[in-house]
Each structure stands twice: as C-alpha cells, then as structure tokens.
Short mmCIF file of C-alpha atoms in Angstrom, two decimals:
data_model
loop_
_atom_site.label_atom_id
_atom_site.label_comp_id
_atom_site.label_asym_id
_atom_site.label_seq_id
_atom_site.Cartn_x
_atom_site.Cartn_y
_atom_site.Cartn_z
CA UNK W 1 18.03 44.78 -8.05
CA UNK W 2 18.19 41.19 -9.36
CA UNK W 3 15.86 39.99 -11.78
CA UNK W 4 14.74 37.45 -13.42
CA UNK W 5 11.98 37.39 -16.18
CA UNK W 6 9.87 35.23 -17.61
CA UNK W 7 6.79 35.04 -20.47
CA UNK W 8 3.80 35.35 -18.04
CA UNK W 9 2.13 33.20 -20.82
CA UNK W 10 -0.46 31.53 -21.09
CA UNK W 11 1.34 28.93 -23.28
CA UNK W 12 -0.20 27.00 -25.31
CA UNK W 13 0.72 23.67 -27.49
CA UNK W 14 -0.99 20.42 -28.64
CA UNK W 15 0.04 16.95 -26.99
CA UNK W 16 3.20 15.63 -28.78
CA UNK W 17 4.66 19.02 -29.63
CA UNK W 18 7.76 20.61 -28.40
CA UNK W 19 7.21 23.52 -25.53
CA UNK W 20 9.79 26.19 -25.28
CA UNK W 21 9.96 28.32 -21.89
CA UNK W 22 12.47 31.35 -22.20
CA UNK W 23 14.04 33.09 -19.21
CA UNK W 24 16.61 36.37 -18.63
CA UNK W 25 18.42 37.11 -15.89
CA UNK W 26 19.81 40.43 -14.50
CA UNK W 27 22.62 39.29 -12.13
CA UNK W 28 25.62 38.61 -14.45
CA UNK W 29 27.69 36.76 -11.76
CA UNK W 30 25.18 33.97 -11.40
CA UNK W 31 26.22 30.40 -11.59
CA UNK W 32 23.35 28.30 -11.23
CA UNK W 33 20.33 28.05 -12.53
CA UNK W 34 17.30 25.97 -12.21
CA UNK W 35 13.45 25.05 -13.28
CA UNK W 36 10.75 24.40 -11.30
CA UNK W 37 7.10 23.07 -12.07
CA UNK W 38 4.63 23.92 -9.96
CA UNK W 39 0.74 22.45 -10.11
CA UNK W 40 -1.82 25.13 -8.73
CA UNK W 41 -2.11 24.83 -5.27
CA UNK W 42 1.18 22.64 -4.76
CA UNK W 43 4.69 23.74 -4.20
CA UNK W 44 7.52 24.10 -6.68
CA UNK W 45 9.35 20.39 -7.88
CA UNK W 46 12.62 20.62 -9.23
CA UNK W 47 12.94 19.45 -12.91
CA UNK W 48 16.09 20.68 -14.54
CA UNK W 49 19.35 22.06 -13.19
CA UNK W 50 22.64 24.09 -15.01
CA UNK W 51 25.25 25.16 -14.50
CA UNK W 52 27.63 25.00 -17.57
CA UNK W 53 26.54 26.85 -20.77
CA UNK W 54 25.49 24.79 -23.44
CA UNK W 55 22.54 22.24 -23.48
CA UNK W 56 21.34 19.82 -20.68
CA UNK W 57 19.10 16.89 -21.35
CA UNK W 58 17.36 14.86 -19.21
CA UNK W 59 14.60 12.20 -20.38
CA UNK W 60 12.25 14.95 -22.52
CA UNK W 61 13.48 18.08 -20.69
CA UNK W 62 16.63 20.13 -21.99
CA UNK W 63 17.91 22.89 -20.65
CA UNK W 64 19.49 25.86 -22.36
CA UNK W 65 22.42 28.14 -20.83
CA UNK W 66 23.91 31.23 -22.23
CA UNK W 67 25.87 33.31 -19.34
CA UNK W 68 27.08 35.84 -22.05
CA UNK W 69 23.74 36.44 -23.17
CA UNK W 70 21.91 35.99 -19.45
CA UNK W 71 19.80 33.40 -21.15
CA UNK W 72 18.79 29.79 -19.95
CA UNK W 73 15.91 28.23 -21.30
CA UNK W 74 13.72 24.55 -21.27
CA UNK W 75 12.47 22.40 -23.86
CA UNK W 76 9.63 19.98 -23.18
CA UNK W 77 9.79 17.45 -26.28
CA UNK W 78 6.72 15.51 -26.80
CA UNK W 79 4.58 17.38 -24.05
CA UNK W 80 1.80 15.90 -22.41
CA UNK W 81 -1.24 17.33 -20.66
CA UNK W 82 0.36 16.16 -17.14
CA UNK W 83 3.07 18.61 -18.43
CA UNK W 84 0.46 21.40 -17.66
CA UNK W 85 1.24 23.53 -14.90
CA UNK W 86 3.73 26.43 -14.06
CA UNK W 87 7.14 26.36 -14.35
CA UNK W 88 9.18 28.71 -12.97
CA UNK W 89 13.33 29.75 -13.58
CA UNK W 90 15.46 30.42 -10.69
CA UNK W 91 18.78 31.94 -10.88
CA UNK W 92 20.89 31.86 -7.53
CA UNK W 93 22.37 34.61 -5.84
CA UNK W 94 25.99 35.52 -6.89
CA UNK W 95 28.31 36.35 -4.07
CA UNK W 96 26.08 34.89 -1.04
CA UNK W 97 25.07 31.42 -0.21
CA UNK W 98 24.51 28.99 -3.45
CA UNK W 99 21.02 28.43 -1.54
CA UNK W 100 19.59 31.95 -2.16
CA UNK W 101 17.26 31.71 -5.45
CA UNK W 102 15.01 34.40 -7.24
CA UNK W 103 12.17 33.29 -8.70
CA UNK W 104 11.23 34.73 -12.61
CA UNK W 105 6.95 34.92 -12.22
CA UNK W 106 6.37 31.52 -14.23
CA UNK W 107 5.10 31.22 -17.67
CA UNK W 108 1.45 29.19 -17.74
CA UNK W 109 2.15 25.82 -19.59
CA UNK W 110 -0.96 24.19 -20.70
CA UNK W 111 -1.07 21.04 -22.93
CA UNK W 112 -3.72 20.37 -25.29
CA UNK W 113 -4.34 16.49 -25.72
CA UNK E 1 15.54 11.87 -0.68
CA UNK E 2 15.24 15.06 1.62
CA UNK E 3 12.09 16.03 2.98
CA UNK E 4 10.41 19.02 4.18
CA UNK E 5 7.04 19.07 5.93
CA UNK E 6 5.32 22.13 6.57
CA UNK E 7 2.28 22.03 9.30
CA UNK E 8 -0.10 23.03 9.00
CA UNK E 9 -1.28 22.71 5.44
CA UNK E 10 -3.91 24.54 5.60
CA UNK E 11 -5.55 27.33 8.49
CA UNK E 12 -8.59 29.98 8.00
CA UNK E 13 -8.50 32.49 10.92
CA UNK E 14 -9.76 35.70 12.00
CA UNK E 15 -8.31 38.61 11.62
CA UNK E 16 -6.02 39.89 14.06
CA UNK E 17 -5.47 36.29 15.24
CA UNK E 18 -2.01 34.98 15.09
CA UNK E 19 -0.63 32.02 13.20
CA UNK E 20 2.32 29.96 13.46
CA UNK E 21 3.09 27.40 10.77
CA UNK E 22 6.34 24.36 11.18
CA UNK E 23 8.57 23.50 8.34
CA UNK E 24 9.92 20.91 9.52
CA UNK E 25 13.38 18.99 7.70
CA UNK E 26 12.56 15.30 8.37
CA UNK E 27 15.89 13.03 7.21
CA UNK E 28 18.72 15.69 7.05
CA UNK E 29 19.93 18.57 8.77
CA UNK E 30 19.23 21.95 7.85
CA UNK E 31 20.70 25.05 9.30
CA UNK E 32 19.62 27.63 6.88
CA UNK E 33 15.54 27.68 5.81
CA UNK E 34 14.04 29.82 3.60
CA UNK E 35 10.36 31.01 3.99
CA UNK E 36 8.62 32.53 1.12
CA UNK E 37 5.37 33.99 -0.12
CA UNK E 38 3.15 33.38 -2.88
CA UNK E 39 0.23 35.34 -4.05
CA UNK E 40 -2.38 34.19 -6.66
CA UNK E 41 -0.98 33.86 -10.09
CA UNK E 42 2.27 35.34 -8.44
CA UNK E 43 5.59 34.05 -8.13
CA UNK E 44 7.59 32.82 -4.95
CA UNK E 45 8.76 36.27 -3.38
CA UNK E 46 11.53 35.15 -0.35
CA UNK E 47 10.45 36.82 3.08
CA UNK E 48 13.54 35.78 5.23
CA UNK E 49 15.98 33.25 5.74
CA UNK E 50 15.92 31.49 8.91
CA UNK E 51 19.19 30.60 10.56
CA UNK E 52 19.83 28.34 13.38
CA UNK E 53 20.62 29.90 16.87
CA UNK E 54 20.67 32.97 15.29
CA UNK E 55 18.02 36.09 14.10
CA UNK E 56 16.74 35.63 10.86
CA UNK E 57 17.20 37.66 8.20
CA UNK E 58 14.71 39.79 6.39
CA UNK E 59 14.03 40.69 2.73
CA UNK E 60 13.25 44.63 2.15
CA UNK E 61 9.68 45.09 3.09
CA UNK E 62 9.11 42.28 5.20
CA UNK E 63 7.77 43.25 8.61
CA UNK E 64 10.48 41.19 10.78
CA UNK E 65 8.19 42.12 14.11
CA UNK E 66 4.73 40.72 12.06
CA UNK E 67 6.35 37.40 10.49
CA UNK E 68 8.35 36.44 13.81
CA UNK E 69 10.75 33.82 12.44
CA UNK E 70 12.61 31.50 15.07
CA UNK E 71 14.56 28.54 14.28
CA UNK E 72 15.48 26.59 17.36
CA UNK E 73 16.87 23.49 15.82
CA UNK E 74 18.40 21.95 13.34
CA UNK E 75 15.17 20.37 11.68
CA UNK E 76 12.66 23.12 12.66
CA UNK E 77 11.56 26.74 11.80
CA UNK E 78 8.54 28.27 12.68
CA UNK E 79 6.82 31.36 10.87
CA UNK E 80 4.28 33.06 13.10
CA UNK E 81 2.32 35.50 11.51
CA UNK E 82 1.21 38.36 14.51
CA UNK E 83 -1.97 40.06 14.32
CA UNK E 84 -2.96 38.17 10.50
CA UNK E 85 -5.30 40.65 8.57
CA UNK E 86 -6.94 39.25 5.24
CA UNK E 87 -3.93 40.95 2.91
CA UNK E 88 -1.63 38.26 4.87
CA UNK E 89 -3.74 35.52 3.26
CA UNK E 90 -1.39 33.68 0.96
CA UNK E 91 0.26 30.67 0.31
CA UNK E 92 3.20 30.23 2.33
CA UNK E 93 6.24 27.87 1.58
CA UNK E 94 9.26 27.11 3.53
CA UNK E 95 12.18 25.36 1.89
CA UNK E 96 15.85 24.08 3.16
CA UNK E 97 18.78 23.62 1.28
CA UNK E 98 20.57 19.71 1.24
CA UNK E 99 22.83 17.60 -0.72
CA UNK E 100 22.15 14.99 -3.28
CA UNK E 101 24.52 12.91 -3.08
CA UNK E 102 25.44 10.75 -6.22
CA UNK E 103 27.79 8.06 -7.94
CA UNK E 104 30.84 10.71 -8.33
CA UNK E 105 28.36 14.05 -8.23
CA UNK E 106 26.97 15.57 -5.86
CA UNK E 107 24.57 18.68 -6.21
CA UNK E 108 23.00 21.47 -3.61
CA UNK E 109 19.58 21.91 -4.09
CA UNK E 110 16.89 23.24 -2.42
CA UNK E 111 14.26 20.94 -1.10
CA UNK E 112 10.62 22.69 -0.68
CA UNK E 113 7.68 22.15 1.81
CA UNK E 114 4.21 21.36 0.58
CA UNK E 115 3.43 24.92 1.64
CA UNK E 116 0.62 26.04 3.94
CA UNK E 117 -2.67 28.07 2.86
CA UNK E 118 -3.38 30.69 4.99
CA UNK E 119 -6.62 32.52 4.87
CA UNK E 120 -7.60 35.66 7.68
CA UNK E 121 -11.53 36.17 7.35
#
C-alpha cells in the first residue's frame, strides 16, 4: 500500500524563524510531489510543487526532493503567524493518472509572534 | 485561475436522511473529479474518482451503493450520501484536476472545492 508520512506535530517556532516540515514516501516510482496548507475548517491551497530532485524556491517557501532517499521536504524562512495552519505532502500515484494524490496526515504548524 | 465550487457548504441532517452535495468546475472542463473525506485532525482520505459518462470508481472500503457518485457533465459531480448516520459526519471535499498554463510551462494540478460540512444528528 502507498504511503506517505508525515510528523503529526504540533510544530512549534517563533515569528522570524525558519520551519522545517519533513515527509517520506513509500511508492518509489512517484514523480510528483506537492504541499498543501490547509486552515482548520478550509480546504487544502497549493503552495509548493516538485518534480526534479534538488531544491525549489519560491518567495519564502523551498522545497526539498530526494527520489533515492523517498524524501521531499519544505522550508518556511522567516515564518509568520498567518503561516499557522496544516500543511500537508502529497505524492502522486505512479503508473495511473498524474491526478491521483495521497495525502501524508499533516504536521500542525503554529507560529509564535 | 480554475475554480471549483462545492454546494452546499454546509448541511446538519437527521440520520437516515440522505444528502447530496455539487462540486461544481466553474471556468474549465473537468472530466475526472475526485471526492474525498476528512475527519477531525485527519488527513484527506480519497473515496472515489468520478468520471464523466461513466461509473465512478471506488477506493477499498468505500460503500459505492451509500456514497452514490454520478457525474453527468463536464463541470458537475454530485456525491449523495444514502441513509447518512452520525459516523458519516465529516468534512467532505471534491477536487478536479486542470492546467496552468504559463509563459513556456505549463503544470497539472489539482484544483480543490471549499469542501462541505456535513453533520447527521
């Protein structure tokens, strides 16, 4: 069965500091992978996509990919207390449609101003 | 940019009532939807994929004849939940894949409904 898992958290880290968020995934043939933040009671918003290995940056967010070790990972630099919420990794599904995504659980972000 | 709308966003009934909810993809096309789950302090757990003009498909353990999935156009899929008991109250989110197009890239992504909060008294 494919997995994907993340830090349940609670994370926790002061306004201005750099948050880490670590995920694995189980499905070696996977090619795309993706972060979502979701606010309690709202629906996931995409925030970082990757596809390559290496790093991805975009404005404060960077994105991590290691295929050989089934690693990808996001860095918030200079987090905020808006930056609070849930995100969540998503890995799609090798060998079907590029649409399919599992979800890890999300790891709890909050932001301490 | 794509948009999904899900309707309603929000519906208490009684149990053994049923429920349908719309996701509904307003400025694209979308022939494939996915409808998924989500628990309290849980993660998004797929129930099916909805295709158009055809039977949707399932994920193991989803009751296919209690979440009756039917997806009779190309910007609208319905989830009706049959004979809702309180351990069917959840948050429930439909999402459709598109294209963003850009200067020389374009990407697939998958663009999500605000979701709908179900709750069976």
């Amino acid at each position: 069965q494919k997995e994907v898992e993340q830090n349940s958290g609670p994370l926790s880290v002061p306004e201005g500091a750099i948050a880490s968020l670590n995920c694995t995934y189980s499905d070696r043939g996977s090619q795309s992978f993706f972060w979502y933040r979701q606010y309690s009671g709202k629906s996931p918003e995409l925030i970082m996509f990757i596809y390559s290995n290496g790093d991805k940056e975009d404005g404060r967010f960077t994105a991590q990919l290691n295929k050989a070790s089934q690693y990808v990972s996001l860095l918030i630099r200079d987090s905020q207390p808006s930056d609070s919420a849930t995100y969540l990794c998503a890995v799609n599904e090798s060998g079907g449609s590029n649409y399919k995504l599992t979800f890890g659980k999300g790891t709890l972000l909050t932001v301490n101003p | 940019g794509a948009v999904v709308s899900q309707h309603p966003s929000r519906v208490i009934c009684k149990s053994g009532t049923s429920v349908k909810i719309e996701c509904r993809s307003l400025d694209f096309q979308a022939t494939t939807m996915f409808w998924y789950r989500q628990f309290p302090k849980q993660s998004l757990m797929l129930m099916a994929t909805s295709n158009e003009g055809s039977k949707a498909t399932y994920e193991q353990g989803v009751e296919k004849d209690k979440f009756l999935i039917n997806h009779a156009s190309l910007t609208l899929s319905t989830l009706t939940v049959t004979s809702a008991h309180p351990e069917d109250s959840s948050f429930y989110i439909c999402s459709a894949p598109g294209t963003v197009w850009g200067v020389g890239i374009n990407r697939d992504e998958q663009f999500f409904g605000p979701g709908t909060r179900l709750t069976v008294l």
